[in-house]
Amino acid sequence: MVAELGNKILVAGGAVAVAVGAYLPWLRTNPNLPPDAEVPTIYYTGMGAGFEGFDFALLGAVGLVLLLRGASFRIPIRIVAGVGTAVFPVYYLSYSTLFGFSATFVPALGWYLTVLGGILLSVAGGLQLPSLIHRLKATATPRE
């Protein structure tokens, strides 16, 4: 009972973190750049607030997790969606040499929230795995 409540909290927290993180900007200008640094005046997806481009795919993955939450689905969808949601922002930073932790454009709050939400969904899926494996073993029948 307590484990189920913790799992619900993880899923809800992950879903909220991904939704808010997808809405907020993922990139901002590096505040540690020297004052005379030349910052290109270019707009990349993820620099502004609001839902655009890849945000819909991330929200779709979270929506799928929430939709299948109550169903006894055999595939650990929370882990798949969680890992995908946590890995995509990391991949996004490798999109350009202008992105990174010490580049011209650094991750903003939305990027961190999206990664956190993916990690929370992954943990919720990981906690689901033992019961899924136990259920599969219990329903398996020996062959004669």
Short mmCIF file of N, CA and C in Angstrom, two decimals:
data_model
loop_
_atom_site.label_atom_id
_atom_site.label_comp_id
_atom_site.label_asym_id
_atom_site.label_seq_id
_atom_site.Cartn_x
_atom_site.Cartn_y
_atom_site.Cartn_z
N MET A 1 0.82 -1.19 0.00
CA MET A 1 0.00 0.00 0.00
C MET A 1 0.87 1.26 0.00
N VAL A 2 1.88 1.30 0.89
CA VAL A 2 2.77 2.46 0.95
C VAL A 2 3.61 2.54 -0.31
N ALA A 3 4.05 1.37 -0.82
CA ALA A 3 4.84 1.36 -2.05
C ALA A 3 4.02 1.86 -3.23
N GLU A 4 2.75 1.50 -3.27
CA GLU A 4 1.88 1.97 -4.37
C GLU A 4 1.68 3.48 -4.29
N LEU A 5 1.53 4.00 -3.09
CA LEU A 5 1.39 5.45 -2.92
C LEU A 5 2.67 6.16 -3.35
N GLY A 6 3.83 5.62 -2.98
CA GLY A 6 5.10 6.20 -3.41
C GLY A 6 5.26 6.17 -4.91
N ASN A 7 4.80 5.09 -5.53
CA ASN A 7 4.88 4.97 -6.98
C ASN A 7 3.97 5.99 -7.66
N LYS A 8 2.78 6.20 -7.10
CA LYS A 8 1.87 7.20 -7.65
C LYS A 8 2.47 8.60 -7.54
N ILE A 9 3.13 8.87 -6.42
CA ILE A 9 3.77 10.17 -6.22
C ILE A 9 4.90 10.37 -7.22
N LEU A 10 5.69 9.32 -7.46
CA LEU A 10 6.77 9.41 -8.44
C LEU A 10 6.24 9.66 -9.85
N VAL A 11 5.20 8.95 -10.23
CA VAL A 11 4.61 9.13 -11.56
C VAL A 11 4.02 10.53 -11.69
N ALA A 12 3.28 10.97 -10.69
CA ALA A 12 2.68 12.31 -10.74
C ALA A 12 3.76 13.39 -10.75
N GLY A 13 4.77 13.23 -9.91
CA GLY A 13 5.87 14.20 -9.88
C GLY A 13 6.63 14.24 -11.19
N GLY A 14 6.87 13.07 -11.77
CA GLY A 14 7.54 13.00 -13.06
C GLY A 14 6.73 13.64 -14.17
N ALA A 15 5.43 13.37 -14.17
CA ALA A 15 4.56 13.95 -15.20
C ALA A 15 4.51 15.47 -15.09
N VAL A 16 4.40 15.98 -13.88
CA VAL A 16 4.36 17.44 -13.68
C VAL A 16 5.69 18.06 -14.07
N ALA A 17 6.80 17.43 -13.66
CA ALA A 17 8.12 17.98 -13.98
C ALA A 17 8.35 18.02 -15.49
N VAL A 18 7.94 16.97 -16.21
CA VAL A 18 8.11 16.96 -17.66
C VAL A 18 7.21 18.02 -18.31
N ALA A 19 5.98 18.13 -17.85
CA ALA A 19 5.06 19.11 -18.43
C ALA A 19 5.56 20.54 -18.22
N VAL A 20 5.99 20.86 -17.01
CA VAL A 20 6.50 22.20 -16.73
C VAL A 20 7.83 22.42 -17.45
N GLY A 21 8.68 21.39 -17.43
CA GLY A 21 9.98 21.50 -18.10
C GLY A 21 9.85 21.66 -19.61
N ALA A 22 8.87 21.01 -20.20
CA ALA A 22 8.66 21.14 -21.64
C ALA A 22 8.15 22.53 -21.99
N TYR A 23 7.43 23.14 -21.08
CA TYR A 23 6.90 24.48 -21.33
C TYR A 23 7.98 25.56 -21.17
N LEU A 24 8.82 25.41 -20.16
CA LEU A 24 9.85 26.42 -19.89
C LEU A 24 10.99 26.33 -20.91
N PRO A 25 11.76 27.41 -21.06
CA PRO A 25 12.91 27.36 -21.99
C PRO A 25 13.95 26.34 -21.56
N TRP A 26 14.60 25.72 -22.54
CA TRP A 26 15.66 24.76 -22.29
C TRP A 26 17.04 25.38 -22.40
N LEU A 27 17.15 26.50 -23.09
CA LEU A 27 18.44 27.13 -23.30
C LEU A 27 18.40 28.59 -22.89
N ARG A 28 19.53 29.06 -22.41
CA ARG A 28 19.72 30.48 -22.12
C ARG A 28 21.16 30.84 -22.43
N THR A 29 21.42 32.11 -22.55
CA THR A 29 22.78 32.56 -22.81
C THR A 29 23.63 32.32 -21.57
N ASN A 30 24.83 31.84 -21.78
CA ASN A 30 25.75 31.54 -20.68
C ASN A 30 26.07 32.83 -19.92
N PRO A 31 25.73 32.89 -18.62
CA PRO A 31 26.00 34.12 -17.86
C PRO A 31 27.49 34.31 -17.58
N ASN A 32 28.32 33.30 -17.78
CA ASN A 32 29.76 33.38 -17.52
C ASN A 32 30.56 33.85 -18.72
N LEU A 33 29.89 34.17 -19.81
CA LEU A 33 30.61 34.68 -20.97
C LEU A 33 31.20 36.04 -20.66
N PRO A 34 32.36 36.34 -21.22
CA PRO A 34 32.93 37.67 -21.00
C PRO A 34 32.01 38.74 -21.61
N PRO A 35 32.06 39.95 -21.06
CA PRO A 35 31.17 41.01 -21.55
C PRO A 35 31.35 41.33 -23.03
N ASP A 36 32.53 41.10 -23.56
CA ASP A 36 32.77 41.42 -24.96
C ASP A 36 32.56 40.22 -25.89
N ALA A 37 32.02 39.12 -25.35
CA ALA A 37 31.79 37.92 -26.15
C ALA A 37 30.71 38.17 -27.19
N GLU A 38 30.91 37.62 -28.36
CA GLU A 38 29.93 37.78 -29.42
C GLU A 38 28.92 36.63 -29.35
N VAL A 39 27.69 36.95 -29.06
CA VAL A 39 26.62 35.96 -28.96
C VAL A 39 25.81 36.02 -30.25
N PRO A 40 25.72 34.90 -30.97
CA PRO A 40 24.96 34.93 -32.23
C PRO A 40 23.48 35.21 -31.98
N THR A 41 22.91 36.01 -32.84
CA THR A 41 21.48 36.29 -32.73
C THR A 41 20.73 35.27 -33.59
N ILE A 42 20.52 34.13 -32.98
CA ILE A 42 19.87 33.02 -33.66
C ILE A 42 18.89 32.41 -32.67
N TYR A 43 17.81 31.86 -33.18
CA TYR A 43 16.80 31.23 -32.34
C TYR A 43 16.76 29.74 -32.62
N TYR A 44 16.95 28.95 -31.58
CA TYR A 44 16.82 27.50 -31.67
C TYR A 44 15.56 27.07 -30.94
N THR A 45 14.98 25.97 -31.37
CA THR A 45 13.84 25.40 -30.65
C THR A 45 14.28 25.09 -29.23
N GLY A 46 13.54 25.55 -28.26
CA GLY A 46 13.87 25.34 -26.87
C GLY A 46 14.36 26.60 -26.18
N MET A 47 14.53 27.67 -26.93
CA MET A 47 15.00 28.91 -26.31
C MET A 47 13.86 29.74 -25.73
N GLY A 48 12.66 29.51 -26.17
CA GLY A 48 11.53 30.30 -25.69
C GLY A 48 10.59 29.45 -24.86
N ALA A 49 9.74 30.14 -24.09
CA ALA A 49 8.73 29.43 -23.31
C ALA A 49 7.58 29.04 -24.22
N GLY A 50 6.92 27.97 -23.87
CA GLY A 50 5.78 27.48 -24.65
C GLY A 50 6.08 26.12 -25.24
N PHE A 51 5.05 25.48 -25.73
CA PHE A 51 5.20 24.15 -26.32
C PHE A 51 5.50 24.30 -27.80
N GLU A 52 6.57 23.66 -28.24
CA GLU A 52 6.94 23.70 -29.65
C GLU A 52 7.76 22.47 -30.00
N GLY A 53 7.66 22.03 -31.21
CA GLY A 53 8.50 20.95 -31.74
C GLY A 53 8.48 19.68 -30.92
N PHE A 54 9.62 19.35 -30.36
CA PHE A 54 9.83 18.09 -29.65
C PHE A 54 9.04 18.00 -28.35
N ASP A 55 8.55 19.10 -27.82
CA ASP A 55 7.80 19.08 -26.57
C ASP A 55 6.56 18.19 -26.67
N PHE A 56 5.94 18.17 -27.83
CA PHE A 56 4.74 17.36 -28.01
C PHE A 56 5.05 15.87 -27.92
N ALA A 57 6.21 15.45 -28.40
CA ALA A 57 6.61 14.05 -28.29
C ALA A 57 6.85 13.67 -26.83
N LEU A 58 7.50 14.53 -26.08
CA LEU A 58 7.74 14.26 -24.67
C LEU A 58 6.43 14.20 -23.89
N LEU A 59 5.54 15.14 -24.17
CA LEU A 59 4.24 15.14 -23.49
C LEU A 59 3.40 13.93 -23.90
N GLY A 60 3.55 13.49 -25.15
CA GLY A 60 2.85 12.29 -25.60
C GLY A 60 3.32 11.05 -24.85
N ALA A 61 4.63 10.95 -24.61
CA ALA A 61 5.17 9.81 -23.86
C ALA A 61 4.64 9.81 -22.43
N VAL A 62 4.60 10.97 -21.82
CA VAL A 62 4.07 11.07 -20.46
C VAL A 62 2.57 10.78 -20.45
N GLY A 63 1.85 11.26 -21.46
CA GLY A 63 0.43 10.96 -21.56
C GLY A 63 0.17 9.47 -21.71
N LEU A 64 1.02 8.79 -22.46
CA LEU A 64 0.89 7.34 -22.61
C LEU A 64 1.11 6.64 -21.28
N VAL A 65 2.09 7.09 -20.50
CA VAL A 65 2.32 6.52 -19.17
C VAL A 65 1.10 6.70 -18.29
N LEU A 66 0.53 7.90 -18.30
CA LEU A 66 -0.64 8.16 -17.46
C LEU A 66 -1.86 7.39 -17.94
N LEU A 67 -1.99 7.24 -19.26
CA LEU A 67 -3.13 6.50 -19.81
C LEU A 67 -3.06 5.02 -19.44
N LEU A 68 -1.87 4.46 -19.51
CA LEU A 68 -1.70 3.04 -19.22
C LEU A 68 -1.40 2.76 -17.75
N ARG A 69 -1.44 3.78 -16.93
CA ARG A 69 -1.10 3.66 -15.51
C ARG A 69 -1.94 2.60 -14.80
N GLY A 70 -3.23 2.61 -15.02
CA GLY A 70 -4.11 1.68 -14.33
C GLY A 70 -4.19 0.31 -14.98
N ALA A 71 -3.86 0.24 -16.24
CA ALA A 71 -3.96 -1.04 -16.95
C ALA A 71 -2.81 -1.96 -16.55
N SER A 72 -3.07 -3.23 -16.53
CA SER A 72 -1.99 -4.18 -16.22
C SER A 72 -1.26 -4.47 -17.52
N PHE A 73 -0.46 -3.54 -17.92
CA PHE A 73 0.28 -3.61 -19.17
C PHE A 73 1.57 -4.37 -18.93
N ARG A 74 1.90 -5.32 -19.79
CA ARG A 74 3.06 -6.17 -19.56
C ARG A 74 4.39 -5.50 -19.88
N ILE A 75 4.40 -4.51 -20.73
CA ILE A 75 5.64 -3.81 -21.07
C ILE A 75 5.88 -2.72 -20.03
N PRO A 76 7.08 -2.62 -19.49
CA PRO A 76 7.36 -1.57 -18.49
C PRO A 76 7.44 -0.19 -19.15
N ILE A 77 6.29 0.35 -19.51
CA ILE A 77 6.21 1.60 -20.26
C ILE A 77 6.79 2.77 -19.49
N ARG A 78 6.72 2.73 -18.16
CA ARG A 78 7.26 3.84 -17.37
C ARG A 78 8.77 3.94 -17.54
N ILE A 79 9.43 2.81 -17.57
CA ILE A 79 10.89 2.84 -17.76
C ILE A 79 11.23 3.33 -19.16
N VAL A 80 10.54 2.83 -20.15
CA VAL A 80 10.81 3.23 -21.53
C VAL A 80 10.58 4.73 -21.71
N ALA A 81 9.45 5.22 -21.24
CA ALA A 81 9.15 6.65 -21.37
C ALA A 81 10.07 7.49 -20.50
N GLY A 82 10.36 7.01 -19.31
CA GLY A 82 11.23 7.76 -18.41
C GLY A 82 12.65 7.88 -18.92
N VAL A 83 13.22 6.77 -19.38
CA VAL A 83 14.58 6.81 -19.92
C VAL A 83 14.62 7.66 -21.19
N GLY A 84 13.63 7.50 -22.04
CA GLY A 84 13.58 8.32 -23.25
C GLY A 84 13.46 9.80 -22.94
N THR A 85 12.66 10.13 -21.94
CA THR A 85 12.47 11.52 -21.56
C THR A 85 13.71 12.09 -20.88
N ALA A 86 14.46 11.27 -20.17
CA ALA A 86 15.68 11.74 -19.53
C ALA A 86 16.84 11.83 -20.51
N VAL A 87 16.89 10.93 -21.49
CA VAL A 87 18.01 10.89 -22.43
C VAL A 87 17.85 11.95 -23.53
N PHE A 88 16.64 12.24 -23.95
CA PHE A 88 16.46 13.19 -25.05
C PHE A 88 17.05 14.57 -24.74
N PRO A 89 16.82 15.16 -23.56
CA PRO A 89 17.44 16.46 -23.30
C PRO A 89 18.97 16.41 -23.34
N VAL A 90 19.55 15.31 -22.91
CA VAL A 90 21.01 15.18 -22.97
C VAL A 90 21.45 15.12 -24.43
N TYR A 91 20.72 14.39 -25.24
CA TYR A 91 21.01 14.34 -26.68
C TYR A 91 20.81 15.72 -27.31
N TYR A 92 19.81 16.44 -26.87
CA TYR A 92 19.53 17.77 -27.40
C TYR A 92 20.72 18.71 -27.23
N LEU A 93 21.43 18.59 -26.10
CA LEU A 93 22.59 19.44 -25.87
C LEU A 93 23.73 19.15 -26.85
N SER A 94 23.74 17.97 -27.44
CA SER A 94 24.80 17.64 -28.40
C SER A 94 24.42 18.06 -29.83
N TYR A 95 23.27 18.70 -29.98
CA TYR A 95 22.76 19.11 -31.29
C TYR A 95 23.68 20.11 -31.97
N SER A 96 24.28 20.99 -31.22
CA SER A 96 25.11 22.05 -31.78
C SER A 96 26.30 22.30 -30.87
N THR A 97 27.37 22.82 -31.44
CA THR A 97 28.54 23.16 -30.62
C THR A 97 28.27 24.41 -29.79
N LEU A 98 27.19 25.11 -30.09
CA LEU A 98 26.83 26.28 -29.29
C LEU A 98 26.12 25.91 -28.00
N PHE A 99 25.69 24.64 -27.86
CA PHE A 99 24.98 24.17 -26.68
C PHE A 99 25.94 23.40 -25.78
N GLY A 100 25.72 23.46 -24.49
CA GLY A 100 26.50 22.68 -23.55
C GLY A 100 26.58 23.39 -22.21
N PHE A 101 27.29 22.78 -21.28
CA PHE A 101 27.37 23.35 -19.94
C PHE A 101 28.37 24.49 -19.86
N SER A 102 29.29 24.58 -20.80
CA SER A 102 30.24 25.69 -20.81
C SER A 102 30.27 26.38 -22.18
N ALA A 103 29.23 26.22 -22.97
CA ALA A 103 29.16 26.78 -24.32
C ALA A 103 28.47 28.15 -24.28
N THR A 104 28.15 28.65 -25.45
CA THR A 104 27.47 29.94 -25.56
C THR A 104 26.08 29.88 -24.96
N PHE A 105 25.37 28.78 -25.23
CA PHE A 105 24.04 28.59 -24.67
C PHE A 105 24.07 27.40 -23.71
N VAL A 106 23.63 27.61 -22.49
CA VAL A 106 23.66 26.59 -21.44
C VAL A 106 22.23 26.16 -21.10
N PRO A 107 22.10 24.99 -20.46
CA PRO A 107 20.75 24.54 -20.10
C PRO A 107 20.06 25.51 -19.15
N ALA A 108 18.77 25.69 -19.38
CA ALA A 108 17.93 26.53 -18.51
C ALA A 108 17.07 25.62 -17.62
N LEU A 109 16.24 26.21 -16.82
CA LEU A 109 15.43 25.47 -15.84
C LEU A 109 14.57 24.39 -16.49
N GLY A 110 13.98 24.66 -17.63
CA GLY A 110 13.13 23.67 -18.30
C GLY A 110 13.87 22.40 -18.65
N TRP A 111 15.12 22.53 -19.05
CA TRP A 111 15.94 21.36 -19.38
C TRP A 111 16.13 20.48 -18.14
N TYR A 112 16.47 21.11 -17.03
CA TYR A 112 16.69 20.36 -15.79
C TYR A 112 15.41 19.70 -15.28
N LEU A 113 14.30 20.40 -15.37
CA LEU A 113 13.03 19.81 -14.93
C LEU A 113 12.63 18.62 -15.80
N THR A 114 12.88 18.70 -17.10
CA THR A 114 12.54 17.59 -17.99
C THR A 114 13.40 16.37 -17.67
N VAL A 115 14.68 16.58 -17.44
CA VAL A 115 15.56 15.46 -17.05
C VAL A 115 15.10 14.86 -15.73
N LEU A 116 14.78 15.72 -14.76
CA LEU A 116 14.29 15.24 -13.46
C LEU A 116 13.01 14.42 -13.62
N GLY A 117 12.08 14.91 -14.43
CA GLY A 117 10.84 14.18 -14.67
C GLY A 117 11.09 12.82 -15.30
N GLY A 118 12.02 12.74 -16.25
CA GLY A 118 12.37 11.46 -16.85
C GLY A 118 12.97 10.50 -15.84
N ILE A 119 13.80 11.03 -14.95
CA ILE A 119 14.40 10.18 -13.92
C ILE A 119 13.33 9.67 -12.96
N LEU A 120 12.40 10.53 -12.57
CA LEU A 120 11.32 10.09 -11.67
C LEU A 120 10.46 9.01 -12.32
N LEU A 121 10.14 9.17 -13.60
CA LEU A 121 9.36 8.13 -14.30
C LEU A 121 10.15 6.83 -14.41
N SER A 122 11.45 6.93 -14.63
CA SER A 122 12.29 5.74 -14.71
C SER A 122 12.33 5.00 -13.38
N VAL A 123 12.45 5.75 -12.28
CA VAL A 123 12.46 5.14 -10.95
C VAL A 123 11.12 4.47 -10.68
N ALA A 124 10.02 5.13 -11.04
CA ALA A 124 8.69 4.53 -10.86
C ALA A 124 8.58 3.24 -11.66
N GLY A 125 9.11 3.22 -12.86
CA GLY A 125 9.10 2.00 -13.67
C GLY A 125 9.99 0.92 -13.08
N GLY A 126 11.13 1.34 -12.54
CA GLY A 126 12.03 0.37 -11.90
C GLY A 126 11.41 -0.27 -10.68
N LEU A 127 10.63 0.50 -9.94
CA LEU A 127 9.93 -0.06 -8.79
C LEU A 127 8.82 -1.00 -9.22
N GLN A 128 8.32 -0.84 -10.43
CA GLN A 128 7.25 -1.70 -10.95
C GLN A 128 7.81 -3.04 -11.44
N LEU A 129 9.07 -3.08 -11.83
CA LEU A 129 9.64 -4.30 -12.43
C LEU A 129 9.56 -5.54 -11.56
N PRO A 130 9.90 -5.51 -10.25
CA PRO A 130 9.82 -6.74 -9.47
C PRO A 130 8.43 -7.37 -9.46
N SER A 131 7.39 -6.56 -9.34
CA SER A 131 6.04 -7.12 -9.34
C SER A 131 5.68 -7.65 -10.73
N LEU A 132 6.18 -7.00 -11.78
CA LEU A 132 5.94 -7.47 -13.14
C LEU A 132 6.62 -8.82 -13.38
N ILE A 133 7.85 -8.94 -12.93
CA ILE A 133 8.59 -10.21 -13.09
C ILE A 133 7.93 -11.31 -12.27
N HIS A 134 7.51 -10.98 -11.05
CA HIS A 134 6.83 -11.97 -10.20
C HIS A 134 5.53 -12.42 -10.84
N ARG A 135 4.79 -11.49 -11.43
CA ARG A 135 3.52 -11.82 -12.09
C ARG A 135 3.76 -12.72 -13.30
N LEU A 136 4.83 -12.44 -14.07
CA LEU A 136 5.14 -13.27 -15.22
C LEU A 136 5.53 -14.69 -14.80
N LYS A 137 6.29 -14.81 -13.72
CA LYS A 137 6.69 -16.14 -13.23
C LYS A 137 5.48 -16.91 -12.71
N ALA A 138 4.56 -16.21 -12.06
CA ALA A 138 3.39 -16.87 -11.48
C ALA A 138 2.43 -17.36 -12.56
N THR A 139 2.40 -16.69 -13.69
CA THR A 139 1.45 -17.11 -14.73
C THR A 139 2.08 -18.07 -15.73
N ALA A 140 3.37 -18.29 -15.63
CA ALA A 140 4.02 -19.21 -16.56
C ALA A 140 3.63 -20.65 -16.21
N THR A 141 3.39 -21.44 -17.24
CA THR A 141 3.05 -22.84 -17.01
C THR A 141 4.15 -23.71 -17.58
N PRO A 142 4.48 -24.79 -16.88
CA PRO A 142 5.54 -25.67 -17.37
C PRO A 142 5.07 -26.44 -18.59
N ARG A 143 5.97 -26.69 -19.50
CA ARG A 143 5.63 -27.47 -20.70
C ARG A 143 5.87 -28.95 -20.42
N GLU A 144 5.05 -29.76 -21.00
CA GLU A 144 5.21 -31.20 -20.81
C GLU A 144 5.72 -31.84 -22.05
#
